[in-house]
JSON list of C-alpha atoms in Angstrom, two decimals:
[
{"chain": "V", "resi": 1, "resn": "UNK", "atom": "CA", "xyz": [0.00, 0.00, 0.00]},
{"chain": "V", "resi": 2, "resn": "UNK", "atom": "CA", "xyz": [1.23, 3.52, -0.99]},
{"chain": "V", "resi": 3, "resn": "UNK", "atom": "CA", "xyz": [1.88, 6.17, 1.60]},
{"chain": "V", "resi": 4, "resn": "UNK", "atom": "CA", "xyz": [-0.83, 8.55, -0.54]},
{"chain": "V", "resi": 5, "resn": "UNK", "atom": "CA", "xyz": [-3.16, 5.78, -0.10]},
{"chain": "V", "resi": 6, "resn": "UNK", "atom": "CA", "xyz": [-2.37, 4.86, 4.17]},
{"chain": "V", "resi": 7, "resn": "UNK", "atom": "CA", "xyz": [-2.58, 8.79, 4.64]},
{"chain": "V", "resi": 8, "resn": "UNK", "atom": "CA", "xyz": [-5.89, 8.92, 2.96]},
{"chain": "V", "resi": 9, "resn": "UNK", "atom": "CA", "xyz": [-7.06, 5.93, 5.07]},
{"chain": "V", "resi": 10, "resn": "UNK", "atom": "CA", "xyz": [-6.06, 7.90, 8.19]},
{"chain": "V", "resi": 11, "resn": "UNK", "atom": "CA", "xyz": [-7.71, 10.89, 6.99]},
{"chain": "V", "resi": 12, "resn": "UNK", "atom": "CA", "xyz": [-10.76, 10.15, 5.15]},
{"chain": "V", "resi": 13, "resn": "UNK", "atom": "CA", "xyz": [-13.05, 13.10, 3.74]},
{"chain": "V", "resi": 14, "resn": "UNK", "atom": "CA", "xyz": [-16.46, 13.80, 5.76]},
{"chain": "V", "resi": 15, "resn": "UNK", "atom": "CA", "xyz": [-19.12, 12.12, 2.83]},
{"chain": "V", "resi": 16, "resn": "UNK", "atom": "CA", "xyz": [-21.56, 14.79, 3.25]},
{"chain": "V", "resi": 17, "resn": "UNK", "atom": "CA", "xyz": [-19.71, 17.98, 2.77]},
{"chain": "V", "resi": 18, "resn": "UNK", "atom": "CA", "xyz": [-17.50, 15.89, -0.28]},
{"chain": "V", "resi": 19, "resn": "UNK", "atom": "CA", "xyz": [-20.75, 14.58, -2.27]},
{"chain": "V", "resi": 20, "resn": "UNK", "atom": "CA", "xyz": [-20.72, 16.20, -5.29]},
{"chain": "V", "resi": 21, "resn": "UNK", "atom": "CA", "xyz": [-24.79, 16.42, -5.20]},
{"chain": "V", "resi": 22, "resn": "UNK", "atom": "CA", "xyz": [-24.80, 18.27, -1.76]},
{"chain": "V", "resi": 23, "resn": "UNK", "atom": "CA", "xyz": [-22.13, 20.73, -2.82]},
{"chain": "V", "resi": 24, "resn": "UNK", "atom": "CA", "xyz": [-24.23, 21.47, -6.04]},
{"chain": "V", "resi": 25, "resn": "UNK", "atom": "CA", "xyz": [-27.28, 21.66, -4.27]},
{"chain": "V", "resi": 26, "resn": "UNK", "atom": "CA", "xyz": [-25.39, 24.28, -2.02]},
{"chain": "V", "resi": 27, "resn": "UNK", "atom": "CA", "xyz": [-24.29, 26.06, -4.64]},
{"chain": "V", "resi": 28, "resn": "UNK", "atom": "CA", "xyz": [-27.26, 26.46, -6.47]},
{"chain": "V", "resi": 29, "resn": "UNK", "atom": "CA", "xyz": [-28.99, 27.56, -3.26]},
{"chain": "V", "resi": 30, "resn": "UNK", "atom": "CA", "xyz": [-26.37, 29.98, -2.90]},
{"chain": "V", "resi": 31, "resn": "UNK", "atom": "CA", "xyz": [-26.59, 31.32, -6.87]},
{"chain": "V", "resi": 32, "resn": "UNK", "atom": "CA", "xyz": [-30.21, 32.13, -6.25]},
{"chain": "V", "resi": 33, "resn": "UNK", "atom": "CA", "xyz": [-29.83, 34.11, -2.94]},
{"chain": "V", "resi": 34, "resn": "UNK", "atom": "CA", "xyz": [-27.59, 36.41, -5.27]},
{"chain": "V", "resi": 35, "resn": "UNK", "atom": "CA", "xyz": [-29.70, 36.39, -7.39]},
{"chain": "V", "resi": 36, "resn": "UNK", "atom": "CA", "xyz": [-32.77, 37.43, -5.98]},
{"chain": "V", "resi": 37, "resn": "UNK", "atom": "CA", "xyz": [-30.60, 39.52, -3.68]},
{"chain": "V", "resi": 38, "resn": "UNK", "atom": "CA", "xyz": [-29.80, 41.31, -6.88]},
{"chain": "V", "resi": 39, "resn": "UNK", "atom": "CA", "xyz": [-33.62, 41.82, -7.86]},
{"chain": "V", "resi": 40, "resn": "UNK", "atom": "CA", "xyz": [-34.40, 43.44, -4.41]},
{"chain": "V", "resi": 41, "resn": "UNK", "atom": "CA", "xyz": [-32.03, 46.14, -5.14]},
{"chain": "V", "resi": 42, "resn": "UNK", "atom": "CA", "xyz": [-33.69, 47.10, -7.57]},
{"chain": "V", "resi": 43, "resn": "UNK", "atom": "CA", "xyz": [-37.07, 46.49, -6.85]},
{"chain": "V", "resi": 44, "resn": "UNK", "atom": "CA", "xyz": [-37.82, 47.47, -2.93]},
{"chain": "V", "resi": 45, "resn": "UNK", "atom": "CA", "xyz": [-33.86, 48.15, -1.91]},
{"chain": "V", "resi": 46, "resn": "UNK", "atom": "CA", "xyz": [-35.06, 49.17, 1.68]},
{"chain": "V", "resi": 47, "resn": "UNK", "atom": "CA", "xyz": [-36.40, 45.33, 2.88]},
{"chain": "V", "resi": 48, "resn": "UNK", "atom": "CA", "xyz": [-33.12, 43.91, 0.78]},
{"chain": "V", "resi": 49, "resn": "UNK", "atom": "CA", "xyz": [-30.84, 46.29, 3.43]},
{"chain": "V", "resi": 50, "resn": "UNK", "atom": "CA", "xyz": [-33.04, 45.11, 6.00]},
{"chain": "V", "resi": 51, "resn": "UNK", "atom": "CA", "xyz": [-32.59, 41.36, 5.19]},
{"chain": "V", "resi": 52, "resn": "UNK", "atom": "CA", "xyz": [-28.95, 41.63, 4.92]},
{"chain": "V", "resi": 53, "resn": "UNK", "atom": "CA", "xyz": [-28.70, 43.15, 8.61]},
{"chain": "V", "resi": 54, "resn": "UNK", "atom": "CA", "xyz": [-31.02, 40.54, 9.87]},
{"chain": "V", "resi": 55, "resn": "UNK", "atom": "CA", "xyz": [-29.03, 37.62, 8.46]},
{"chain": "V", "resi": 56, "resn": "UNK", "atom": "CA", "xyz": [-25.77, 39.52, 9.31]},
{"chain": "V", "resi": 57, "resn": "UNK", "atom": "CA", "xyz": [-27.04, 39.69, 13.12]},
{"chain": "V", "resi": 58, "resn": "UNK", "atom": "CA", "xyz": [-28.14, 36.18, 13.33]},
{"chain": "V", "resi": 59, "resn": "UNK", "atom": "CA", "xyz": [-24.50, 34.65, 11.88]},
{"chain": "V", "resi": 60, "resn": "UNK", "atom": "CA", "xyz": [-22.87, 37.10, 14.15]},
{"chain": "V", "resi": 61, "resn": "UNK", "atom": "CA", "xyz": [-24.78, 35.76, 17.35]},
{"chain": "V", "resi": 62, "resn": "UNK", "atom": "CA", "xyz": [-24.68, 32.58, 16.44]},
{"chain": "V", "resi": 63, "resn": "UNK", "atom": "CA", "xyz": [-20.25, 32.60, 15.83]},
{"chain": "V", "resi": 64, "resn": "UNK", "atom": "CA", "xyz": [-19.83, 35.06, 18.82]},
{"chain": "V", "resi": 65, "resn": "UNK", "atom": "CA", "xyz": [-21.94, 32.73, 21.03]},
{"chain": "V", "resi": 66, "resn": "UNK", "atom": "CA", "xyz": [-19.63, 30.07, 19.97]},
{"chain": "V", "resi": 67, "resn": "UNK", "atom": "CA", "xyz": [-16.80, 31.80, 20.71]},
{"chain": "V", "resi": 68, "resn": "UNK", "atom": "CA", "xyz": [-17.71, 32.92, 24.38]},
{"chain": "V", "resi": 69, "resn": "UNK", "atom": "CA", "xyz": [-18.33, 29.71, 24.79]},
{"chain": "V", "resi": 70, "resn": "UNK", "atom": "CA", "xyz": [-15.08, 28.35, 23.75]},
{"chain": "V", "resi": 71, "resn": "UNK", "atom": "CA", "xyz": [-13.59, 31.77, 26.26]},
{"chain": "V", "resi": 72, "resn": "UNK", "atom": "CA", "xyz": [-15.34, 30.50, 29.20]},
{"chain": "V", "resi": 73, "resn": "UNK", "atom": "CA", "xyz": [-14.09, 26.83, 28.66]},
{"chain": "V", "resi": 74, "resn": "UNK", "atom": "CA", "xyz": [-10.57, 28.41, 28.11]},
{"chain": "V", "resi": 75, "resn": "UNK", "atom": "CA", "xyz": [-11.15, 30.77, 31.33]},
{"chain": "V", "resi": 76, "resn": "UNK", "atom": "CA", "xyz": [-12.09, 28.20, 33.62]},
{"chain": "V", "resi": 77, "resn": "UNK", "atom": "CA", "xyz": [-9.72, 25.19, 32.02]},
{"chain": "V", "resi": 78, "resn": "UNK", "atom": "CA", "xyz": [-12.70, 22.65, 31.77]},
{"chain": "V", "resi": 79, "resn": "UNK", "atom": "CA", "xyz": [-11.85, 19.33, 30.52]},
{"chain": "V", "resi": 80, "resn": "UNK", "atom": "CA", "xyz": [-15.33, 18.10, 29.61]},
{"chain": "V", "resi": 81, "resn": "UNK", "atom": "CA", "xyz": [-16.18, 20.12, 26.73]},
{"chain": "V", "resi": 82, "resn": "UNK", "atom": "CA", "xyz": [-12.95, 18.95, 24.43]},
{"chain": "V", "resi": 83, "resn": "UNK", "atom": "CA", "xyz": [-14.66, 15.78, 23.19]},
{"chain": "V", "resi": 84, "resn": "UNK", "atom": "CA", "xyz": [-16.80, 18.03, 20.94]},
{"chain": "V", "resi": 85, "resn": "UNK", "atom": "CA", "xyz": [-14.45, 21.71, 20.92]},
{"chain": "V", "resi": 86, "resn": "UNK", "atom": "CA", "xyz": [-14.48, 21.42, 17.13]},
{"chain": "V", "resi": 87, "resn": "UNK", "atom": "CA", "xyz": [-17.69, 22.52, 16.77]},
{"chain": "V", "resi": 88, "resn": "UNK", "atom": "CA", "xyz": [-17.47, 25.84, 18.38]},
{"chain": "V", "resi": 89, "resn": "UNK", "atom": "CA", "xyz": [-14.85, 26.38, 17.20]},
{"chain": "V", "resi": 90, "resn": "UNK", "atom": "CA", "xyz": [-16.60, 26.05, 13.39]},
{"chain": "V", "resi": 91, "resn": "UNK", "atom": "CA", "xyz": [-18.95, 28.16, 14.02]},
{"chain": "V", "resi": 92, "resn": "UNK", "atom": "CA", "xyz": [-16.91, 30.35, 15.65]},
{"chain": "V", "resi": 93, "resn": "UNK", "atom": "CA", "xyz": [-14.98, 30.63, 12.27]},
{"chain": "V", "resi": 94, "resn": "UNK", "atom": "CA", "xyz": [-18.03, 31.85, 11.13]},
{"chain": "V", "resi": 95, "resn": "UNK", "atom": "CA", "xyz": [-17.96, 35.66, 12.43]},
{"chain": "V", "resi": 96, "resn": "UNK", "atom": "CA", "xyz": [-16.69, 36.96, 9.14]},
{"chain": "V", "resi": 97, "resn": "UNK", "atom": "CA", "xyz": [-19.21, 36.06, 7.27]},
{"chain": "V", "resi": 98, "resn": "UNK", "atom": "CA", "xyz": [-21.68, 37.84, 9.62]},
{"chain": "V", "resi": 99, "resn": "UNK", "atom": "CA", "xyz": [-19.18, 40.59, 9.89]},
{"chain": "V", "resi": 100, "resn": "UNK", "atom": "CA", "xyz": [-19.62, 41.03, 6.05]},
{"chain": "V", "resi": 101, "resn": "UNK", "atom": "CA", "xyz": [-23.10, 41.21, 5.99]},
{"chain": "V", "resi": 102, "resn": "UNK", "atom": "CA", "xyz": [-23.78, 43.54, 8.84]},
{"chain": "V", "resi": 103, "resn": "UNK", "atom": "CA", "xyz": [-21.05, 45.62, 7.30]},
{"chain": "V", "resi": 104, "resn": "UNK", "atom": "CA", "xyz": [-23.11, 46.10, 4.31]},
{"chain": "V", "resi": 105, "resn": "UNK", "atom": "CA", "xyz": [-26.06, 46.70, 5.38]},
{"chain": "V", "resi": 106, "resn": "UNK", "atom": "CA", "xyz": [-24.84, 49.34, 8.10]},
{"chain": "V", "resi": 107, "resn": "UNK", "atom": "CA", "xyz": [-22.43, 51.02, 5.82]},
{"chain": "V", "resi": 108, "resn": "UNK", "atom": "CA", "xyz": [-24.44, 51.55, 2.60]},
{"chain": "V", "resi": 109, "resn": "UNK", "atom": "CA", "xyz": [-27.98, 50.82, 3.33]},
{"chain": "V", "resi": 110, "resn": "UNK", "atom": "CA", "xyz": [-28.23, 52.97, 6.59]},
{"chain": "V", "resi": 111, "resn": "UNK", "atom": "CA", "xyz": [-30.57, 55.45, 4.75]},
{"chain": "V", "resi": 112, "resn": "UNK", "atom": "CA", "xyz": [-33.25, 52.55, 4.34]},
{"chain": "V", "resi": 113, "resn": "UNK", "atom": "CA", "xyz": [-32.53, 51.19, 7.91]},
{"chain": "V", "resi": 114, "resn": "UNK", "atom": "CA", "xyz": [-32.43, 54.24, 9.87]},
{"chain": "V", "resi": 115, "resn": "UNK", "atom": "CA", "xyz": [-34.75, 57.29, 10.02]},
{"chain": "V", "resi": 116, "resn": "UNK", "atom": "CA", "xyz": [-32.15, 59.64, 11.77]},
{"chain": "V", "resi": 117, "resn": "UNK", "atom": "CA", "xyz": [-29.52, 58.96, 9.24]},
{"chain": "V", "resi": 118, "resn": "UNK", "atom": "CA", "xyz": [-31.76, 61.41, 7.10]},
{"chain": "V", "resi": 119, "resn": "UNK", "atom": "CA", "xyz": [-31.56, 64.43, 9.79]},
{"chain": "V", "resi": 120, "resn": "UNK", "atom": "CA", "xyz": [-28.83, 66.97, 9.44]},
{"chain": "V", "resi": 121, "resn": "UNK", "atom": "CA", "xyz": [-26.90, 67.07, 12.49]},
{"chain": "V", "resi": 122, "resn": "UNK", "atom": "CA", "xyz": [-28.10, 71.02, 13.87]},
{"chain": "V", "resi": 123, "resn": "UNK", "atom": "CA", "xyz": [-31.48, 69.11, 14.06]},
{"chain": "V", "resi": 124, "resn": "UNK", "atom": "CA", "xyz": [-30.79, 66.63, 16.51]},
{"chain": "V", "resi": 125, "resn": "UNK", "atom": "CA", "xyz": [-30.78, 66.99, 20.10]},
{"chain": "V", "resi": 126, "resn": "UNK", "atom": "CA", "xyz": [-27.07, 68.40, 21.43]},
{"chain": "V", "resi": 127, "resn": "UNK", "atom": "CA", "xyz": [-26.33, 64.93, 23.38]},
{"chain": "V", "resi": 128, "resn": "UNK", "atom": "CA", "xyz": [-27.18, 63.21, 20.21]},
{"chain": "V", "resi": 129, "resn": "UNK", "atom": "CA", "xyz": [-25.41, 64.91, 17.71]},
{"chain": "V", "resi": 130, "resn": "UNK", "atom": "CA", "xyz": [-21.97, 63.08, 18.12]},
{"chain": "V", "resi": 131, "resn": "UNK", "atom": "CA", "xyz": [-23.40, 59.89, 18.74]},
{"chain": "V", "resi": 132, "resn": "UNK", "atom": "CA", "xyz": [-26.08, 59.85, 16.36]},
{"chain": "V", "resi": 133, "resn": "UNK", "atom": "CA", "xyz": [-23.07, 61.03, 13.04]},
{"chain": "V", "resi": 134, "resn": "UNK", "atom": "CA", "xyz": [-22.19, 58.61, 10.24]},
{"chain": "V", "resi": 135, "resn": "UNK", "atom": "CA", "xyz": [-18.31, 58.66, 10.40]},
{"chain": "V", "resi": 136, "resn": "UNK", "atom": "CA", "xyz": [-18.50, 58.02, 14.62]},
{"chain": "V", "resi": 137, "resn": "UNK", "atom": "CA", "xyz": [-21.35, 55.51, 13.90]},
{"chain": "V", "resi": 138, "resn": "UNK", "atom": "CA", "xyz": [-18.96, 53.80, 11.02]},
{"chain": "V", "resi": 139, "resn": "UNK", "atom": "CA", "xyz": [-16.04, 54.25, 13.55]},
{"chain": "V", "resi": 140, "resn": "UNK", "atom": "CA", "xyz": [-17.81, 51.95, 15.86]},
{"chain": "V", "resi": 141, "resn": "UNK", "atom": "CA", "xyz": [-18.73, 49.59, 13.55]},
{"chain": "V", "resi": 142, "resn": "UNK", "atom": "CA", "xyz": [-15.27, 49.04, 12.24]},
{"chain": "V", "resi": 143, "resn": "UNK", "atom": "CA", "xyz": [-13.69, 48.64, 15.64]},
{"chain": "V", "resi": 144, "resn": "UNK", "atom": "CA", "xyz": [-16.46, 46.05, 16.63]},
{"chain": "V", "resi": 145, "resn": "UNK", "atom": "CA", "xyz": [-15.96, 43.68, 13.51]},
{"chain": "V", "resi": 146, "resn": "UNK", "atom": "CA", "xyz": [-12.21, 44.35, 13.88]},
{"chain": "V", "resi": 147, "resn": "UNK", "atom": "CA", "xyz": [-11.70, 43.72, 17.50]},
{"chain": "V", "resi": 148, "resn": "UNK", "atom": "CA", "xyz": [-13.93, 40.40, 16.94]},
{"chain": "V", "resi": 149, "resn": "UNK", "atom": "CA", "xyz": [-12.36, 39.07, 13.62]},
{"chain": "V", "resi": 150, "resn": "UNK", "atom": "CA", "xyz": [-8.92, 39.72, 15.55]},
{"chain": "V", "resi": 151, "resn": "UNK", "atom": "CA", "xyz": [-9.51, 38.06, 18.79]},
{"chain": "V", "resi": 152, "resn": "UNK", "atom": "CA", "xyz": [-11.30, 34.90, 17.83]},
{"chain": "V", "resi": 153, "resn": "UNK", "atom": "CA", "xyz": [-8.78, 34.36, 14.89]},
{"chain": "V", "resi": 154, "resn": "UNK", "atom": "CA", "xyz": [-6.24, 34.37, 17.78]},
{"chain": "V", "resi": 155, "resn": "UNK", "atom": "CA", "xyz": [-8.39, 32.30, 19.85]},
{"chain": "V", "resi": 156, "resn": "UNK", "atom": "CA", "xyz": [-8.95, 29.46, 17.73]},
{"chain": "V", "resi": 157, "resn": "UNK", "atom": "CA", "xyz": [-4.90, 29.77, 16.34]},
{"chain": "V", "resi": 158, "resn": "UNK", "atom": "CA", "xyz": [-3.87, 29.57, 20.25]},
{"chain": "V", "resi": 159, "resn": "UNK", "atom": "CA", "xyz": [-6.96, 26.73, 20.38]},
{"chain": "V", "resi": 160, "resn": "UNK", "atom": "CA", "xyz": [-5.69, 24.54, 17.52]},
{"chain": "V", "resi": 161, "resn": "UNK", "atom": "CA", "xyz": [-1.95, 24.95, 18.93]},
{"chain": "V", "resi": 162, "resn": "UNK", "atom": "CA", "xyz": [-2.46, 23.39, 22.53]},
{"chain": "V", "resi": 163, "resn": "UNK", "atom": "CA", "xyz": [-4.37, 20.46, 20.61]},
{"chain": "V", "resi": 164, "resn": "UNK", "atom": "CA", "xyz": [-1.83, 20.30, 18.34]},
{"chain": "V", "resi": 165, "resn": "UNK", "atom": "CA", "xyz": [0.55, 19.95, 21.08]},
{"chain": "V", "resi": 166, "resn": "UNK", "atom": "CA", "xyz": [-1.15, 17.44, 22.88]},
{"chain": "V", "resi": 167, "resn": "UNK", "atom": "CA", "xyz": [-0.77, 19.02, 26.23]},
{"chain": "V", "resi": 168, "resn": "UNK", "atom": "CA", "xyz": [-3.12, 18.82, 29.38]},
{"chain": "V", "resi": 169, "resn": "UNK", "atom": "CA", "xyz": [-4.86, 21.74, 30.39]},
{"chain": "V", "resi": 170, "resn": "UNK", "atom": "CA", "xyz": [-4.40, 25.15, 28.41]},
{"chain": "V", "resi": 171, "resn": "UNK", "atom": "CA", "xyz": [-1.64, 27.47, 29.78]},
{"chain": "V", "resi": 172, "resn": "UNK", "atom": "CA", "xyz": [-1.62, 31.12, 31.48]},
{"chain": "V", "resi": 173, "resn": "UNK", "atom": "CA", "xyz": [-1.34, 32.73, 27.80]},
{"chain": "V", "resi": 174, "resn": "UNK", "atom": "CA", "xyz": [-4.32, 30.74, 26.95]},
{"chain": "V", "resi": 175, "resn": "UNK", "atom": "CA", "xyz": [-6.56, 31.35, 30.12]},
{"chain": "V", "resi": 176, "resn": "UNK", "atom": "CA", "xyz": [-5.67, 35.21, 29.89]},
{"chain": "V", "resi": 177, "resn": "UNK", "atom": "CA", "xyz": [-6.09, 35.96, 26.54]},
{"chain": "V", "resi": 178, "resn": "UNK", "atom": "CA", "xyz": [-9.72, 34.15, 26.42]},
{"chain": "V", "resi": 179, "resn": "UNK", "atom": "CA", "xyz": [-10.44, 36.05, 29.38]},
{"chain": "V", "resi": 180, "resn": "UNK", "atom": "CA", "xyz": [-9.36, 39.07, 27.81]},
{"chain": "V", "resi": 181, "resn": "UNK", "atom": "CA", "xyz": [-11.99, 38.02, 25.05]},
{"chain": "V", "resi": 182, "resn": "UNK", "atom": "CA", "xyz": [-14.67, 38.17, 27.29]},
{"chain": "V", "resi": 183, "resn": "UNK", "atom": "CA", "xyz": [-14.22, 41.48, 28.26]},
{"chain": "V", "resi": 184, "resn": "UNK", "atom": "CA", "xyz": [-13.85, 43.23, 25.45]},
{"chain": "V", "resi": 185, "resn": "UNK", "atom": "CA", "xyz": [-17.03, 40.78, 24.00]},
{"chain": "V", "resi": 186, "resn": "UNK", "atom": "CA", "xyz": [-19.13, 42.46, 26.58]},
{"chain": "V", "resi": 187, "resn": "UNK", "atom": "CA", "xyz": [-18.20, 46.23, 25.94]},
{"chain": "V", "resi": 188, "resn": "UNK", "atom": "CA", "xyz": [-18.35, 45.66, 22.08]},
{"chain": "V", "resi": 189, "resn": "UNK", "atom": "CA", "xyz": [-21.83, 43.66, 22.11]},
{"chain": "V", "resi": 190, "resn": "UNK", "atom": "CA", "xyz": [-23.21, 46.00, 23.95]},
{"chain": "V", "resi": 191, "resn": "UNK", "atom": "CA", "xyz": [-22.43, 48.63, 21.99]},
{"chain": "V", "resi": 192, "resn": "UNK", "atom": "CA", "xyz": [-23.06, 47.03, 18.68]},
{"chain": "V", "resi": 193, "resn": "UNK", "atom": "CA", "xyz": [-26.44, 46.10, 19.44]},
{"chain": "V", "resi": 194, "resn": "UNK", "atom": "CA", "xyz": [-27.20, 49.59, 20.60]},
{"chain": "V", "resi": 195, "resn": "UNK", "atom": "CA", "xyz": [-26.28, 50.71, 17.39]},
{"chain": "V", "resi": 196, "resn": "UNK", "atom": "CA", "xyz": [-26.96, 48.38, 14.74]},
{"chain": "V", "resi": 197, "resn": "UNK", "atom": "CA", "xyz": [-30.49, 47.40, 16.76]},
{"chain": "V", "resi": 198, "resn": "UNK", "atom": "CA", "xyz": [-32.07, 49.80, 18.99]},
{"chain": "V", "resi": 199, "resn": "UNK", "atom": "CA", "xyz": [-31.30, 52.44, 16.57]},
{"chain": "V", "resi": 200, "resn": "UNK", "atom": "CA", "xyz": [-33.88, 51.34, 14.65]}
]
């Protein structure tokens, strides 16, 4: 037996994400979000900007959530979640996409999503005037995808290292960096969802 064919006996692909039907199925799927994403730009642009924030939020939620939860197994070096740590850590992986989409939306469809973005700034109320700008509103946003997209690539780099390694427990380094994490995930949720949410 050839060492191509032992190492692919070791390491054989998942059968449902390599069947060829799935994959087109997927990607067909795919084809006609764009596409129909296309025709609601066109044809009612405002429900299109809030679909893409919508979707944006959910795969953000859903990849932060699995992040904290992979911080708070870090934090507290618990043992009995590693039989199934790949998963988080997938969907985890995920926060880009989500970071993308809620990019989009905030960046070039705030006119459709939010009615203040239409009021010149001597019109609004003096404590609302700095808060309530585009360029500090688009300042925020950027440091809240960046600070995520930054940390959990970090996190699941140090994450894949220590089980790369073998080793029992996770380190100091580890521990303090994912509990870092956490507390910059609570400042910057809280802030995102004030502005990509309430100000509805």
């Amino acid at each position: 037996m050839s060492a191509g064919s032992r190492e692919s006996d070791m390491n054989p692909p998942h059968p449902r994400l390599a069947h060829p039907s799935l994959r087109d199925a997927l990607l067909k799927v795919a084809g006609l979000g764009v596409v129909s994403g296309i025709a609601g730009f066109f044809v009612m642009p405002e429900r299109l900007w809030a679909n893409i924030l919508l979707a944006g939020f959910f795969t953000l939620t859903v990849s932060l959530g699995a992040a904290v939860f992979l911080a708070i197994q870090f934090a507290v070096d618990a043992s009995w979640s590693r039989g199934f740590q790949r998963v988080p850590e997938s969907l985890a992986a995920g926060v880009k996409v989500g970071a993308t989409l809620v990019f989009l939306a905030v960046a070039f469809g705030a006119h459709s999503l939010y009615g203040w973005a239409h009021v010149e700034g001597a019109h609004l109320p003096h404590s609302q005037q700095l808060w309530l700008s585009r360029p500090f509103q688009l300042a925020r946003l950027v440091v809240c995808i960046g600070v995520w997209a930054m940390m959990i690539s970090a996190l699941l780099g140090r994450a894949r290292d220590e089980r790369r390694l073998c080793r029992e427990g996770f380190p100091g380094p580890l521990r303090g960096f994912a509990a870092a994490f956490l507390a910059a995930f609570a400042v910057t949720f809280t802030l995102a969802g004030m502005d990509w949410i309430m100000a509805l």
